[in-house]
Short mmCIF file of C-alpha atoms in Angstrom, two decimals:
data_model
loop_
_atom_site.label_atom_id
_atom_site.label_comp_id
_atom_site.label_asym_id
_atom_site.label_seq_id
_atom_site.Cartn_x
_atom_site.Cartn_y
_atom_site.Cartn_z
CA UNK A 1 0.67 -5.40 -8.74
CA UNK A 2 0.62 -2.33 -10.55
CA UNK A 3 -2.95 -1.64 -10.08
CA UNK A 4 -1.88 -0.28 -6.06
CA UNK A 5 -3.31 3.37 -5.85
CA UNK A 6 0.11 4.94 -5.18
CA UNK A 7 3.09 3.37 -5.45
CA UNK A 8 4.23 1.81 -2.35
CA UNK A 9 7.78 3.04 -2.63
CA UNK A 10 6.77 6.60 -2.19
CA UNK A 11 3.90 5.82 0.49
CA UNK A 12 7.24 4.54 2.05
CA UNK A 13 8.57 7.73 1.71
CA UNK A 14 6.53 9.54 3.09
CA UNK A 15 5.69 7.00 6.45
CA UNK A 16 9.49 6.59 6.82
CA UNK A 17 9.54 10.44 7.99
CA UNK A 18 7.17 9.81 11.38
CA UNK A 19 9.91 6.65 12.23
CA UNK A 20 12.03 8.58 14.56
CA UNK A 21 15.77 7.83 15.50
CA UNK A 22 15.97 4.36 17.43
CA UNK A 23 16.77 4.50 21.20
CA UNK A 24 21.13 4.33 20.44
CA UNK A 25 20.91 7.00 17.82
CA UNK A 26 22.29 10.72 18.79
CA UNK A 27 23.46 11.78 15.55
CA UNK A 28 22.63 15.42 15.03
CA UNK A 29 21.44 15.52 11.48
CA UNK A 30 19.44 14.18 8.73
CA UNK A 31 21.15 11.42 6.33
CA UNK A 32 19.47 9.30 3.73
CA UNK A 33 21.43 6.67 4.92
CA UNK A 34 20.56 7.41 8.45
CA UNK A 35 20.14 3.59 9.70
CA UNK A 36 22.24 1.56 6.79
CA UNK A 37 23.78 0.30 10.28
CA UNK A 38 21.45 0.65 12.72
CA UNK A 39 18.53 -1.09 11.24
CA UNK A 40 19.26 -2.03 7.54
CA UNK A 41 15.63 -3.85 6.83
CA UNK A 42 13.70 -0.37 7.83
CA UNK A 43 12.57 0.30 4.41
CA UNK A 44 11.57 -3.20 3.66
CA UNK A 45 9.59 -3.29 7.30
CA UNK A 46 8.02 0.19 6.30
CA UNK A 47 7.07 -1.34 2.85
CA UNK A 48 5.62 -4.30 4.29
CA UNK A 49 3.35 -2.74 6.71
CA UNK A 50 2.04 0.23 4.43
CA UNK A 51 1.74 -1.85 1.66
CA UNK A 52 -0.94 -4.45 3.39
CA UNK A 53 -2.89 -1.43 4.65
CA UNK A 54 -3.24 -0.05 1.94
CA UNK A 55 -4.90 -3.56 0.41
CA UNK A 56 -7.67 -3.71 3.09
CA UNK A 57 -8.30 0.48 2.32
CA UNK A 58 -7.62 2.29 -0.63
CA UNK A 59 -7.92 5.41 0.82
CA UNK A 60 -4.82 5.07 3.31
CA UNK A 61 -2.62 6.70 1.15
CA UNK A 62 -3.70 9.85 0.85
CA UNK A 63 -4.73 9.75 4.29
CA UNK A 64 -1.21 9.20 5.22
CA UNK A 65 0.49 12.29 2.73
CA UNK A 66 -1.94 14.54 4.62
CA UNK A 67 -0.95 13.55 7.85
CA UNK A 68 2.48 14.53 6.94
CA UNK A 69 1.60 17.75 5.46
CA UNK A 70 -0.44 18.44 8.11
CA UNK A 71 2.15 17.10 11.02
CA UNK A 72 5.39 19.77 9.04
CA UNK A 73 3.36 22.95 8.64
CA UNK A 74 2.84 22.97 12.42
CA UNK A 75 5.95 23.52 14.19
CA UNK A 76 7.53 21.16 11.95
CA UNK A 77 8.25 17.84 11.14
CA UNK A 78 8.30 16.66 14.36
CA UNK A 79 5.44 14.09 15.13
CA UNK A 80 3.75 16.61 16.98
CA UNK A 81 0.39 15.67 15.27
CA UNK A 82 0.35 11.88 17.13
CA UNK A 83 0.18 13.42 20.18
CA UNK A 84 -3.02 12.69 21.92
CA UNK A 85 -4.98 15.00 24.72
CA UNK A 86 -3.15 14.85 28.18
CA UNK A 87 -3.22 17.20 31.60
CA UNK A 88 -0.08 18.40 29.82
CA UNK A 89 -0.84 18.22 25.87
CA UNK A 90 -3.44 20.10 24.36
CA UNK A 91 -3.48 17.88 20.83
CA UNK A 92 -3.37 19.19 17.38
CA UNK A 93 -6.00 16.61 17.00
CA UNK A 94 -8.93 18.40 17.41
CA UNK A 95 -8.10 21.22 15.66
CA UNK A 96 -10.83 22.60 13.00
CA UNK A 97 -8.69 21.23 9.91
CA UNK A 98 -7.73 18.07 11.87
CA UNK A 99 -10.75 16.84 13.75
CA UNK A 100 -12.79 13.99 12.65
CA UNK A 101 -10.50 14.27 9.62
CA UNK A 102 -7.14 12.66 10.00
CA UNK A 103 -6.50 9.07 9.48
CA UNK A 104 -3.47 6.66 9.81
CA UNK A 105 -2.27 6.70 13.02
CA UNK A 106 -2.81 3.58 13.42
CA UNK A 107 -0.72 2.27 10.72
CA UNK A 108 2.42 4.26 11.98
CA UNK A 109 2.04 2.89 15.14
CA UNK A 110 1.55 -0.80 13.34
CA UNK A 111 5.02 0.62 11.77
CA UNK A 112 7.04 1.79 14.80
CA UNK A 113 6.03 -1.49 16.72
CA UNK A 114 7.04 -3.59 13.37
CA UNK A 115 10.58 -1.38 12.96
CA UNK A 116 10.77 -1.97 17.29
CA UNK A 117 10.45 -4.90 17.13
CA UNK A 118 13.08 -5.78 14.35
CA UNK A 119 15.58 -3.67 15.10
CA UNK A 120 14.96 -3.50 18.78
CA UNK A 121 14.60 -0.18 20.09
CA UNK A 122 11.06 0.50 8.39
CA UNK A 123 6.12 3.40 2.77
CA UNK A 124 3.22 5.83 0.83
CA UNK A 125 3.22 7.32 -2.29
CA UNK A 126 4.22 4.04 -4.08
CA UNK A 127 1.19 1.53 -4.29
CA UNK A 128 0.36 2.50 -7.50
CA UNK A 129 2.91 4.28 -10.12
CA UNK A 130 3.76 7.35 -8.01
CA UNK A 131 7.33 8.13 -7.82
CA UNK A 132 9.60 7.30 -4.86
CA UNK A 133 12.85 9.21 -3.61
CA UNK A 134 16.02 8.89 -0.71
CA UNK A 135 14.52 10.42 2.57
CA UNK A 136 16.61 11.76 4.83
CA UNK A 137 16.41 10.38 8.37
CA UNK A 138 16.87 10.96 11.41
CA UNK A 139 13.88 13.24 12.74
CA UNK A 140 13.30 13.13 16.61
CA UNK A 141 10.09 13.61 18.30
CA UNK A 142 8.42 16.88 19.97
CA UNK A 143 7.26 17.31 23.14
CA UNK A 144 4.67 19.50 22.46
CA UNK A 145 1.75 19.43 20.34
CA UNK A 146 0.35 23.04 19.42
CA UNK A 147 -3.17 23.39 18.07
CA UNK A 148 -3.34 26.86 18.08
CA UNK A 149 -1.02 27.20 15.39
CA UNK A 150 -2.53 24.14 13.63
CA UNK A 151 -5.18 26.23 13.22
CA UNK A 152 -3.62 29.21 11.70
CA UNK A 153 -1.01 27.31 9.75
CA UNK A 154 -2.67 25.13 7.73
CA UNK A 155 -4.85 26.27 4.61
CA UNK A 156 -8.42 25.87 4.45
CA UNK A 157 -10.26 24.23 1.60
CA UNK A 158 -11.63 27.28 0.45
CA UNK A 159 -8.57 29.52 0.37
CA UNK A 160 -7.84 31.69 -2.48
CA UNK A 161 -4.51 31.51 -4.15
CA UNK A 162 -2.80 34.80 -2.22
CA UNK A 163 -3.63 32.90 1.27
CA UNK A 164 -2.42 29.26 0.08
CA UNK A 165 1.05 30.91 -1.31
CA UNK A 166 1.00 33.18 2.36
CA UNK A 167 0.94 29.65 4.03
CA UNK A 168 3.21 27.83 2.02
CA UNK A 169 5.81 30.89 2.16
CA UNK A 170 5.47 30.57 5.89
CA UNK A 171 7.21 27.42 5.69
CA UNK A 172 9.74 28.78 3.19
CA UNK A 173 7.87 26.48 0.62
CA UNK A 174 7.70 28.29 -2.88
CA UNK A 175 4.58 28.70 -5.61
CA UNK A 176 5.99 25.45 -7.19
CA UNK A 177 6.35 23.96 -4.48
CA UNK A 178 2.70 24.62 -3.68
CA UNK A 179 1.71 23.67 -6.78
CA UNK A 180 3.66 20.03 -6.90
CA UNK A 181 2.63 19.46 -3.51
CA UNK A 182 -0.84 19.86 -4.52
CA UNK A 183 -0.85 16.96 -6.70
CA UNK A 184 -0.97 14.85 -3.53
CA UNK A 185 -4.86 15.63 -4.43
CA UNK A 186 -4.47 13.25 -7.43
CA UNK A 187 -6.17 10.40 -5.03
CA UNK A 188 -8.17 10.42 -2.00
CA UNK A 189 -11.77 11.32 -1.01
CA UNK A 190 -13.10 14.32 0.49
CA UNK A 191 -16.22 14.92 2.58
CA UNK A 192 -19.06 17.16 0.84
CA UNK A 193 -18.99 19.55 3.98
CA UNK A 194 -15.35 20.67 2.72
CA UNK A 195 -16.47 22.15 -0.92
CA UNK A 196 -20.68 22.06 -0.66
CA UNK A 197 -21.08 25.92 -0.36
CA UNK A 198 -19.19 25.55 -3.85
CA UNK A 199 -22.12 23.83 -5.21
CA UNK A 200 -25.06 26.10 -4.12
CA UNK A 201 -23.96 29.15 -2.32
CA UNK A 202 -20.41 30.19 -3.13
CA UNK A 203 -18.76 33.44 -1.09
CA UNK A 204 -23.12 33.66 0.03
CA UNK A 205 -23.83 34.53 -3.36
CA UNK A 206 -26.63 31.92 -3.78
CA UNK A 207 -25.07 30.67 -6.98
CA UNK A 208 -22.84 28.22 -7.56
CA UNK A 209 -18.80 28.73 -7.99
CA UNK A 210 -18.66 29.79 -11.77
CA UNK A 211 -15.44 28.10 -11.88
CA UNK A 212 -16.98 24.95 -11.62
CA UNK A 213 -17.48 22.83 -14.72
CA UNK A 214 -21.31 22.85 -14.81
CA UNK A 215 -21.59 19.08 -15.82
CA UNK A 216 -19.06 18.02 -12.64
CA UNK A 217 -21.07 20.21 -11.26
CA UNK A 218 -24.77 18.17 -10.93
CA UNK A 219 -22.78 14.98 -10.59
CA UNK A 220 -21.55 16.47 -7.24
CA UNK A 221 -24.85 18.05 -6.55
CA UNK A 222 -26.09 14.22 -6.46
CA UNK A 223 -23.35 13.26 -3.68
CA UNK A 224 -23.58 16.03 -1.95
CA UNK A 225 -27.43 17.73 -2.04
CA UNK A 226 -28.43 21.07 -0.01
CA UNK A 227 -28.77 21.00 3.35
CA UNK A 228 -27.30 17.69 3.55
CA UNK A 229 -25.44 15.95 6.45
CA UNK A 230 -22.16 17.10 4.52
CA UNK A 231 -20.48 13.62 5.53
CA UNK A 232 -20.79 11.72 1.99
CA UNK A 233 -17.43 11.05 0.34
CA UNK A 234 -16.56 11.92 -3.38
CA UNK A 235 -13.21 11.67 -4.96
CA UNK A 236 -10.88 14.06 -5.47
CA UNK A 237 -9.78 12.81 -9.21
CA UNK A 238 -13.29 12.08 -11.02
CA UNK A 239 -11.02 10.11 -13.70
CA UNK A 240 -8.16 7.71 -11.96
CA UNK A 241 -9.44 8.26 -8.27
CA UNK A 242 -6.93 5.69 -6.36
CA UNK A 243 -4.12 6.01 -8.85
CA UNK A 244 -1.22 8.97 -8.14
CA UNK A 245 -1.02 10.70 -11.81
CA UNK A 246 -1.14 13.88 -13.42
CA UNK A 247 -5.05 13.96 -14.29
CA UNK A 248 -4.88 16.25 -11.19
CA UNK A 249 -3.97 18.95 -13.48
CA UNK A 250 -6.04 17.72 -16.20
CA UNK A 251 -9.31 18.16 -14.24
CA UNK A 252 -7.72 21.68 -13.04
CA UNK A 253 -7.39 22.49 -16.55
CA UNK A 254 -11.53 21.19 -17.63
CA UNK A 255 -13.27 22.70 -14.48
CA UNK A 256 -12.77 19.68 -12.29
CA UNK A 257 -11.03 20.56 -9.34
CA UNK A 258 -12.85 19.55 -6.41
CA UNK A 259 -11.95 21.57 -3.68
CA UNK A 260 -12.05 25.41 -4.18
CA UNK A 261 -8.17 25.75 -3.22
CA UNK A 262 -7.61 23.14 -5.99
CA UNK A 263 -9.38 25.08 -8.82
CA UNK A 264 -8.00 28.29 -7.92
CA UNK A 265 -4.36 26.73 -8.87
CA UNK A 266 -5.83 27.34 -12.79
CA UNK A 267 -8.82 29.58 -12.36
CA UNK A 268 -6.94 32.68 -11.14
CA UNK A 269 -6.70 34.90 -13.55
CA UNK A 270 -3.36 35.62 -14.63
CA UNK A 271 -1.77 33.06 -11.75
CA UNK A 272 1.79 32.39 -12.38
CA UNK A 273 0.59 28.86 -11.65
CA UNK A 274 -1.34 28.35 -14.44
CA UNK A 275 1.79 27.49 -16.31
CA UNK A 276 2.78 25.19 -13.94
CA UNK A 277 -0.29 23.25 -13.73
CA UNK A 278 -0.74 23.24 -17.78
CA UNK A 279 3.07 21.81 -17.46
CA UNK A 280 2.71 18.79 -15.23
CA UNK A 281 -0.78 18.01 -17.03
CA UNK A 282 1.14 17.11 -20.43
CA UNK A 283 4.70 15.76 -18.22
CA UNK A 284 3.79 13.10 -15.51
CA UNK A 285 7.98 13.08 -15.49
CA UNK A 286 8.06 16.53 -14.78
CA UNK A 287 5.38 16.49 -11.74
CA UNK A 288 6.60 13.66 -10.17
CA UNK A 289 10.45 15.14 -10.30
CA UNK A 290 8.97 18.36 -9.10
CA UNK A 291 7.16 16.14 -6.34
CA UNK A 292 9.31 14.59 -4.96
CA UNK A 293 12.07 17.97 -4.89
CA UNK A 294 8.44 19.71 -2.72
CA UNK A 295 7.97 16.40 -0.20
CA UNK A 296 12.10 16.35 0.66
CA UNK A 297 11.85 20.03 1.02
CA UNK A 298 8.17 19.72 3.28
CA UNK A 299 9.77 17.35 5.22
CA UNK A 300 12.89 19.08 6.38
CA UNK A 301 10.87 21.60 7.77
CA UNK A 302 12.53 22.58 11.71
CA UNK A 303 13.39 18.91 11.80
CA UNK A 304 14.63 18.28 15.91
CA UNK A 305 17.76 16.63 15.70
CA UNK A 306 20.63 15.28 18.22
CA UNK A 307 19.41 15.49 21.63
CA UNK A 308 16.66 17.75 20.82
CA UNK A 309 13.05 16.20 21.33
CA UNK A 310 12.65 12.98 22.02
CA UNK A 311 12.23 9.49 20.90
CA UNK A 312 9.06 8.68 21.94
CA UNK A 313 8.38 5.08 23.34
CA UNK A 314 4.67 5.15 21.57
CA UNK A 315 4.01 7.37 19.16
CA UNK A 316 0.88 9.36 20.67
CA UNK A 317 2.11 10.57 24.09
CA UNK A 318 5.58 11.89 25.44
CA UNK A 319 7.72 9.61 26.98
CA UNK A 320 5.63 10.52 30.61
CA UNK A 321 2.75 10.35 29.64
CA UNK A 322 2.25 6.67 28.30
CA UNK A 323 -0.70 5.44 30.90
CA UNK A 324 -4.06 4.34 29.61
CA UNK A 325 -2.66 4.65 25.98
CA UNK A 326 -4.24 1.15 24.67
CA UNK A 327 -7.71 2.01 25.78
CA UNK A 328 -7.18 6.11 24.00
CA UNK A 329 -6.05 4.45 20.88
CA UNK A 330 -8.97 1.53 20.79
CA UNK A 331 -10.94 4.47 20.97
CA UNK A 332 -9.72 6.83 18.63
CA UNK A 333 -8.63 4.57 15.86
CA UNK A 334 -12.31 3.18 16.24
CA UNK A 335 -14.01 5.97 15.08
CA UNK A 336 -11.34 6.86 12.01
CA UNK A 337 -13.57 4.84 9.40
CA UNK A 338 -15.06 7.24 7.13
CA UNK A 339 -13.29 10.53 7.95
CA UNK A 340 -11.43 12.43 5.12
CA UNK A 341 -8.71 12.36 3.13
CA UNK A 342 -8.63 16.23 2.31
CA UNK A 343 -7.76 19.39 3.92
#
């Protein structure tokens, strides 16, 4: 069904990452072919599960490339964003680019219970025509959660170029990097309180952002209007909005971005990503090599290995801290429905 809004292969890829090593695993690094022994059907039971989700919501996708990005550039890629609130964990949850805002926990825990369960102890980029690539495995979990760097690690919608390549260089992530990675903005939906001042009052200057295309512009002044709740969705890509493409870099290159951090990828003025972006708008080959280089790279980011960490028994609390967890969940994952699929 090639009508899926990112390949499933690749939304494989990037779910695969939050399955930790199974309870008889101590091998102290990464390896793409990680569980070929251990539990050769992970992939398949990783495919399976993403794969229906994203059939009952198109949105899970990009929901679940954010919770990656936004689970690696905090401490790394080490699960620490599943942790819930505790009398020990102070969750990266609620942090201001997290709260009310991430979604899909619930469909890696539907995958750790499936891969459990099978192997006793297997995506998301690929629903559509996105590109998919050999993860390497083997990640164990944290035991800490830290929402104070949450906070200050991850970029805000309306950063300017300079502080997006600060917090990508923080990770050891590079300009192309930052610009690939961005791409993952090809699909999803963002809420109007994340670019509105764009529309009516950009940096308080009562005007709109006169990077902007003006025509884009009124169509989201009809979403989103002024003094609004902010909570209205739009899509990120105005052209193939559920499909993982280059027309990212098209709309970049017409005006279109939605988010100000988006635009400024093209709009700074003599940005040594400009060339990138005009690049992957004329080579879908090119960005979804370059994509897939960024998303191995993101996700190797201070990776716990060996007998660091953990491997948590369910997903959202440390090993010790497991009681009352169905009745948290019921009512977190309740109140997911609508949030964002942006910064």
């Amino acid at each position: 069904m090639n009508s899926f809004p990112l390949t499933v292969s690749a939304l494989c890829c990037v779910v695969i990452v939050f399955i930790t090593a199974l309870p008889f695993s101590s091998d102290a690094q990464l390896s793409t072919s990680f569980y070929d022994k251990k539990c050769p059907n992970l992939h398949a039971i990783v495919r399976n599960v993403t794969s229906n989700a994203s059939k009952s919501d198109p949105r899970i996708g990009a929901s679940l490339v954010r919770l990656h990005f936004h689970d690696c550039f905090v401490q790394g890629c080490d699960a620490s964003i599943l942790l819930n609130n505790t009398a020990t964990i102070v969750s990266e949850q609620q942090a201001f680019p997290n709260n009310n805002s991430i979604r899909g926990l619930d469909v890696v825990n539907q995958i750790k219970t499936a891969v459990e369960n099978a192997c006793p102890a297997e995506i998301s980029v690929v629903l559509g025509n996105g590109p998919d690539w050999k993860v390497p495995l083997g990640r164990r979990d944290s035991l800490t959660a830290n929402r104070t760097l949450a906070n200050q690690n991850l970029p805000a919608p309306s950063s300017t170029l300079d502080q997006l390549k600060s917090a990508f260089a923080v990770q050891n992530l590079t300009t192309s990097d930052l610009v690939a990675l961005s791409g993952a903005h090809s699909f999803g939906r963002a809420h109007c309180n994340f670019f509105v001042n764009r529309l009516y009052n950009f940096s308080n200057s009562g005007s709109p952002d006169p990077s902007l295309n003006t025509t884009y512009l009124q169509t989201l002044r009809t979403i989103c209007p002024n003094g609004g709740a902010g909570t209205n969705l739009t899509n990120f890509d105005p052209t193939t909005p559920d499909t993982f493409d280059k027309n990212y870099y098209s709309n970049l290159q017409v005006h279109k971005g939605l988010l100000q951090s988006d635009q400024e990828l093209f709009s700074t003025t003599g940005a040594d990503t400009i060339s990138t972006v005009n690049s992957f708008s004329t080579n879908q080959t090119l960005f979804f090599e370059a994509f897939k280089v960024s998303m191995i790279k993101m996700g190797n980011i201070s990776v716990l290995t060996g007998n660091q960490g953990e491997i948590r028994k369910h997903c959202n609390f440390v090993n010790d801290n497991s009681t009352g967890l169905l009745a948290t969940m019921a009512s977190q994952e309740s109140s997911e429905d609508g949030m964002v699929s942006s910064y």
